[in-house]
């Protein structure tokens, strides 16, 4: 048994006792990160330096405390891009890719010069992924956290999109003037009473301000739907993420503010994850 095998066996046991679903896989991911090896390179690895072993054991201890893997390694993938991650923001999740799929459906012209706005931008993953699909588009991302806005700017530079994006700290749309073709948002939507019962990785480590949607989980949608008519051009689209069982309620909130539902998009688990609303100047009337 090689030194690598011993380290992996010990780490797997630690992570298994901590209750992780796939401890062997996570141990391998952490060792690959520690040693700078991809899966193929890790397979051929036999010896591990003392410094790498110490760093690996520290990472395993952090993961056993249920710190998210993305915060330990400092990055994660989303859509076709890679993003830096810090505790200033939520970790991008595959479920949120449903918003990009919905955008591509309702705005099929990839050459369009779209003006995009991302409210509650976090890492910037939604806006930057959208811009990567529309090379003539530009966008603004806003987050209440200055740390999140700074992180999103780093991610824009990492992905070569800094010239078509701007990120700033602000309270929703309070610092904005002008109208957009597309507004995209993944707002807080967890009911307040449910936040402490989330997975330890989420409840302990991700920012509660990005999770807590109020008593019924819909507070942010009420604010957003009130603001959207002043943010969207006529015929503009808003694409909102939501949790399980919320889409009908959010659609009704939109309708009450003159926004027409035009599409829904499921995530890979079959949950209705993205709602597309459209604005008309004739508030409350159906668009042609």
Short mmCIF file of C-alpha atoms in Angstrom, two decimals:
data_model
loop_
_atom_site.label_atom_id
_atom_site.label_comp_id
_atom_site.label_asym_id
_atom_site.label_seq_id
_atom_site.Cartn_x
_atom_site.Cartn_y
_atom_site.Cartn_z
CA UNK A 1 0.00 0.00 0.00
CA UNK A 2 1.45 3.38 -1.05
CA UNK A 3 1.56 6.53 1.05
CA UNK A 4 -1.22 7.91 -1.13
CA UNK A 5 -3.40 4.87 -0.43
CA UNK A 6 -2.87 5.19 3.32
CA UNK A 7 -3.81 8.88 3.27
CA UNK A 8 -6.92 8.20 1.20
CA UNK A 9 -8.04 5.34 3.43
CA UNK A 10 -7.63 7.40 6.59
CA UNK A 11 -9.38 10.41 5.04
CA UNK A 12 -12.25 8.28 3.79
CA UNK A 13 -12.80 6.92 7.28
CA UNK A 14 -12.81 10.42 8.77
CA UNK A 15 -15.27 11.73 6.20
CA UNK A 16 -17.49 8.67 6.52
CA UNK A 17 -17.77 9.21 10.27
CA UNK A 18 -18.68 12.84 9.55
CA UNK A 19 -21.69 11.64 7.56
CA UNK A 20 -20.64 12.59 4.03
CA UNK A 21 -22.52 10.80 1.28
CA UNK A 22 -19.51 9.81 -0.85
CA UNK A 23 -16.44 10.03 1.40
CA UNK A 24 -14.07 8.19 -0.95
CA UNK A 25 -14.81 10.55 -3.83
CA UNK A 26 -14.42 13.62 -1.62
CA UNK A 27 -11.14 12.34 -0.23
CA UNK A 28 -9.81 11.91 -3.76
CA UNK A 29 -10.97 15.39 -4.77
CA UNK A 30 -9.21 16.92 -1.78
CA UNK A 31 -6.00 15.00 -2.42
CA UNK A 32 -6.07 15.99 -6.07
CA UNK A 33 -6.47 19.63 -5.09
CA UNK A 34 -3.73 19.39 -2.46
CA UNK A 35 -1.21 17.83 -4.84
CA UNK A 36 -2.28 19.72 -7.96
CA UNK A 37 -3.23 16.53 -9.78
CA UNK A 38 -6.19 15.83 -12.02
CA UNK A 39 -7.90 12.42 -11.67
CA UNK A 40 -5.53 10.76 -14.15
CA UNK A 41 -2.50 12.27 -12.45
CA UNK A 42 -3.75 11.23 -9.05
CA UNK A 43 -4.05 7.64 -10.22
CA UNK A 44 -0.31 7.50 -10.99
CA UNK A 45 0.69 9.29 -7.77
CA UNK A 46 2.42 7.06 -5.22
CA UNK A 47 4.31 9.36 -2.85
CA UNK A 48 3.02 12.48 -1.13
CA UNK A 49 5.33 15.13 0.30
CA UNK A 50 5.16 15.94 3.99
CA UNK A 51 3.88 19.45 3.27
CA UNK A 52 1.16 18.14 0.94
CA UNK A 53 0.17 15.49 3.48
CA UNK A 54 -0.19 18.13 6.19
CA UNK A 55 -2.22 20.36 3.90
CA UNK A 56 -4.41 17.43 2.89
CA UNK A 57 -5.11 16.45 6.49
CA UNK A 58 -6.09 20.03 7.25
CA UNK A 59 -8.49 20.08 4.31
CA UNK A 60 -10.02 16.77 5.41
CA UNK A 61 -10.55 18.18 8.92
CA UNK A 62 -12.34 21.19 7.46
CA UNK A 63 -14.52 19.00 5.25
CA UNK A 64 -15.34 16.72 8.19
CA UNK A 65 -16.64 19.84 9.96
CA UNK A 66 -18.97 20.11 6.93
CA UNK A 67 -17.30 23.15 5.40
CA UNK A 68 -18.28 23.08 1.71
CA UNK A 69 -15.73 21.67 -0.67
CA UNK A 70 -16.02 24.78 -2.85
CA UNK A 71 -14.91 27.00 0.05
CA UNK A 72 -11.96 24.74 0.85
CA UNK A 73 -10.63 24.61 -2.71
CA UNK A 74 -11.82 28.15 -3.49
CA UNK A 75 -13.56 27.50 -6.78
CA UNK A 76 -16.33 25.62 -8.57
CA UNK A 77 -17.73 25.18 -12.05
CA UNK A 78 -21.03 26.56 -13.35
CA UNK A 79 -22.44 26.32 -16.88
CA UNK A 80 -19.26 26.34 -19.01
CA UNK A 81 -17.17 28.60 -16.75
CA UNK A 82 -15.13 28.35 -13.54
CA UNK A 83 -15.70 30.67 -10.59
CA UNK A 84 -13.80 31.68 -7.49
CA UNK A 85 -15.86 31.02 -4.35
CA UNK A 86 -15.74 32.55 -0.86
CA UNK A 87 -18.10 32.65 2.16
CA UNK A 88 -19.26 36.10 0.94
CA UNK A 89 -21.66 34.39 -1.44
CA UNK A 90 -23.72 31.31 -2.10
CA UNK A 91 -21.93 28.54 -3.96
CA UNK A 92 -23.16 28.25 -7.57
CA UNK A 93 -25.33 25.18 -8.01
CA UNK A 94 -26.26 23.16 -11.04
CA UNK A 95 -29.97 23.76 -10.38
CA UNK A 96 -29.46 27.44 -11.17
CA UNK A 97 -28.34 26.57 -14.70
CA UNK A 98 -32.09 26.29 -15.44
CA UNK A 99 -32.13 30.11 -15.56
CA UNK A 100 -29.57 30.17 -18.37
CA UNK A 101 -31.52 27.49 -20.23
CA UNK A 102 -34.70 29.57 -19.86
CA UNK A 103 -32.90 32.68 -21.14
CA UNK A 104 -31.65 30.86 -24.22
CA UNK A 105 -35.20 29.69 -24.91
CA UNK A 106 -36.91 33.08 -24.71
CA UNK A 107 -34.01 35.01 -26.29
CA UNK A 108 -32.79 32.68 -29.06
CA UNK A 109 -30.85 35.36 -31.00
CA UNK A 110 -27.30 34.91 -29.66
CA UNK A 111 -26.13 37.98 -31.62
CA UNK A 112 -28.56 40.33 -29.86
CA UNK A 113 -27.08 43.37 -28.10
CA UNK A 114 -28.90 42.68 -24.86
CA UNK A 115 -28.70 44.83 -21.75
CA UNK A 116 -28.72 42.50 -18.74
CA UNK A 117 -29.12 43.03 -15.01
CA UNK A 118 -28.39 40.45 -12.29
CA UNK A 119 -29.87 41.33 -8.90
CA UNK A 120 -28.25 39.54 -5.97
CA UNK A 121 -25.35 38.56 -8.21
CA UNK A 122 -23.20 36.67 -5.67
CA UNK A 123 -20.27 35.14 -7.55
CA UNK A 124 -21.60 36.66 -10.77
CA UNK A 125 -22.22 33.17 -12.15
CA UNK A 126 -25.61 33.91 -13.70
CA UNK A 127 -24.69 37.17 -15.41
CA UNK A 128 -21.29 35.97 -16.60
CA UNK A 129 -22.68 32.67 -17.90
CA UNK A 130 -25.38 34.61 -19.76
CA UNK A 131 -22.82 37.01 -21.26
CA UNK A 132 -20.72 34.06 -22.41
CA UNK A 133 -23.66 32.97 -24.57
CA UNK A 134 -24.39 36.44 -26.01
CA UNK A 135 -21.14 37.97 -27.25
CA UNK A 136 -22.75 41.34 -28.07
CA UNK A 137 -24.45 41.71 -24.69
CA UNK A 138 -23.30 43.64 -21.63
CA UNK A 139 -24.52 43.55 -18.06
CA UNK A 140 -24.59 44.92 -14.53
CA UNK A 141 -24.53 42.80 -11.38
CA UNK A 142 -25.66 44.13 -8.00
CA UNK A 143 -25.22 42.58 -4.57
CA UNK A 144 -25.85 43.90 -1.07
CA UNK A 145 -22.41 42.61 -0.04
CA UNK A 146 -19.36 44.59 -1.13
CA UNK A 147 -17.34 41.38 -0.78
CA UNK A 148 -19.65 39.61 -3.21
CA UNK A 149 -19.41 42.43 -5.75
CA UNK A 150 -15.61 42.32 -5.52
CA UNK A 151 -15.64 38.54 -5.97
CA UNK A 152 -17.89 38.85 -9.04
CA UNK A 153 -15.43 41.33 -10.56
CA UNK A 154 -12.62 38.81 -10.03
CA UNK A 155 -14.71 36.16 -11.74
CA UNK A 156 -15.40 38.46 -14.67
CA UNK A 157 -11.65 38.93 -15.14
CA UNK A 158 -11.02 35.22 -14.73
CA UNK A 159 -13.41 34.46 -17.57
CA UNK A 160 -12.40 37.33 -19.86
CA UNK A 161 -15.72 39.16 -19.45
CA UNK A 162 -14.57 42.23 -17.52
CA UNK A 163 -15.07 44.56 -20.51
CA UNK A 164 -18.75 43.64 -20.84
CA UNK A 165 -19.74 43.60 -17.16
CA UNK A 166 -19.87 45.87 -14.16
CA UNK A 167 -20.48 44.85 -10.55
CA UNK A 168 -21.46 47.08 -7.68
CA UNK A 169 -22.71 46.90 -4.11
CA UNK A 170 -26.25 48.11 -3.53
CA UNK A 171 -29.67 47.28 -2.16
CA UNK A 172 -31.46 45.63 -5.09
CA UNK A 173 -32.20 48.36 -7.68
CA UNK A 174 -31.75 51.41 -5.43
CA UNK A 175 -28.50 52.49 -7.12
CA UNK A 176 -29.72 51.96 -10.68
CA UNK A 177 -31.14 54.14 -13.41
CA UNK A 178 -32.09 52.92 -16.87
CA UNK A 179 -33.86 49.92 -18.32
CA UNK A 180 -32.76 46.45 -19.31
CA UNK A 181 -33.80 43.80 -21.80
CA UNK A 182 -33.24 40.99 -19.29
CA UNK A 183 -33.29 40.94 -15.50
CA UNK A 184 -32.09 37.72 -13.89
CA UNK A 185 -32.09 36.91 -10.18
CA UNK A 186 -31.62 34.10 -7.68
CA UNK A 187 -33.04 35.80 -4.58
CA UNK A 188 -33.34 34.45 -1.03
CA UNK A 189 -36.31 32.07 -0.96
CA UNK A 190 -35.96 29.78 2.06
CA UNK A 191 -38.60 30.27 4.76
CA UNK A 192 -36.99 31.77 7.87
CA UNK A 193 -37.99 28.86 10.11
CA UNK A 194 -36.38 26.37 7.70
CA UNK A 195 -32.94 27.98 7.43
CA UNK A 196 -31.47 26.32 10.58
CA UNK A 197 -32.57 22.89 9.29
CA UNK A 198 -30.71 23.12 6.00
CA UNK A 199 -27.70 20.90 5.33
CA UNK A 200 -24.80 21.82 7.65
CA UNK A 201 -22.74 22.99 4.67
CA UNK A 202 -25.43 25.56 3.90
CA UNK A 203 -26.73 26.53 7.35
CA UNK A 204 -23.29 26.91 8.94
CA UNK A 205 -21.19 28.35 6.14
CA UNK A 206 -23.21 30.12 3.44
CA UNK A 207 -24.49 33.68 4.10
CA UNK A 208 -27.94 33.68 5.69
CA UNK A 209 -28.86 36.97 3.96
CA UNK A 210 -28.71 35.07 0.66
CA UNK A 211 -30.93 32.28 1.98
CA UNK A 212 -33.62 33.79 4.22
CA UNK A 213 -36.67 34.78 2.19
CA UNK A 214 -38.87 35.76 5.12
CA UNK A 215 -41.70 33.98 6.88
CA UNK A 216 -43.18 32.50 3.70
CA UNK A 217 -40.01 32.65 1.58
CA UNK A 218 -41.54 35.19 -0.82
CA UNK A 219 -40.38 38.55 0.53
CA UNK A 220 -37.74 39.10 -2.16
CA UNK A 221 -40.17 38.25 -4.97
CA UNK A 222 -42.59 40.92 -3.76
CA UNK A 223 -39.81 43.52 -3.86
CA UNK A 224 -38.51 42.34 -7.21
CA UNK A 225 -41.88 42.21 -8.94
CA UNK A 226 -42.70 45.72 -7.73
CA UNK A 227 -39.39 46.97 -9.14
CA UNK A 228 -39.36 45.08 -12.45
CA UNK A 229 -41.76 47.35 -14.39
CA UNK A 230 -39.33 50.25 -13.91
CA UNK A 231 -36.29 48.11 -14.77
CA UNK A 232 -37.49 46.35 -17.94
CA UNK A 233 -37.98 47.73 -21.42
CA UNK A 234 -41.38 46.96 -22.98
CA UNK A 235 -41.32 43.27 -23.83
CA UNK A 236 -38.34 42.70 -21.54
CA UNK A 237 -37.93 39.45 -19.63
CA UNK A 238 -37.30 38.73 -15.97
CA UNK A 239 -35.97 35.27 -15.13
CA UNK A 240 -36.25 34.30 -11.46
CA UNK A 241 -35.08 31.25 -9.54
CA UNK A 242 -37.29 29.75 -6.85
CA UNK A 243 -37.63 26.80 -4.55
CA UNK A 244 -39.84 23.74 -4.55
CA UNK A 245 -43.54 24.56 -4.79
CA UNK A 246 -43.12 28.35 -5.06
CA UNK A 247 -43.56 28.95 -8.78
CA UNK A 248 -47.34 29.42 -8.84
CA UNK A 249 -47.21 31.93 -5.97
CA UNK A 250 -44.40 33.89 -7.64
CA UNK A 251 -46.26 33.88 -10.96
CA UNK A 252 -49.27 35.37 -9.19
CA UNK A 253 -47.11 38.05 -7.55
CA UNK A 254 -45.78 38.91 -10.99
CA UNK A 255 -49.26 39.06 -12.51
CA UNK A 256 -50.41 41.43 -9.76
CA UNK A 257 -47.59 43.78 -10.83
CA UNK A 258 -48.38 43.67 -14.55
CA UNK A 259 -45.93 40.90 -15.45
CA UNK A 260 -47.06 38.04 -17.67
CA UNK A 261 -45.71 34.52 -17.24
CA UNK A 262 -44.26 33.27 -20.52
CA UNK A 263 -42.19 30.21 -19.58
CA UNK A 264 -41.10 27.82 -16.87
CA UNK A 265 -37.92 25.78 -16.80
CA UNK A 266 -37.29 22.65 -14.72
CA UNK A 267 -33.91 21.81 -13.25
CA UNK A 268 -32.26 18.42 -13.78
CA UNK A 269 -34.26 17.03 -10.85
CA UNK A 270 -37.55 17.92 -12.51
CA UNK A 271 -38.32 20.79 -10.12
CA UNK A 272 -39.79 23.98 -11.61
CA UNK A 273 -36.75 26.16 -10.91
CA UNK A 274 -36.95 29.17 -13.24
CA UNK A 275 -39.91 31.43 -14.00
CA UNK A 276 -39.86 33.82 -16.96
CA UNK A 277 -42.00 36.94 -16.68
CA UNK A 278 -42.52 39.59 -19.37
CA UNK A 279 -43.33 43.26 -18.97
CA UNK A 280 -45.74 45.28 -21.09
CA UNK A 281 -46.23 49.05 -21.01
CA UNK A 282 -49.94 48.34 -20.75
CA UNK A 283 -49.62 47.02 -17.22
CA UNK A 284 -51.64 43.91 -16.62
CA UNK A 285 -52.57 43.42 -20.28
CA UNK A 286 -51.49 40.40 -22.30
CA UNK A 287 -48.68 40.99 -24.80
CA UNK A 288 -49.33 40.20 -28.42
#
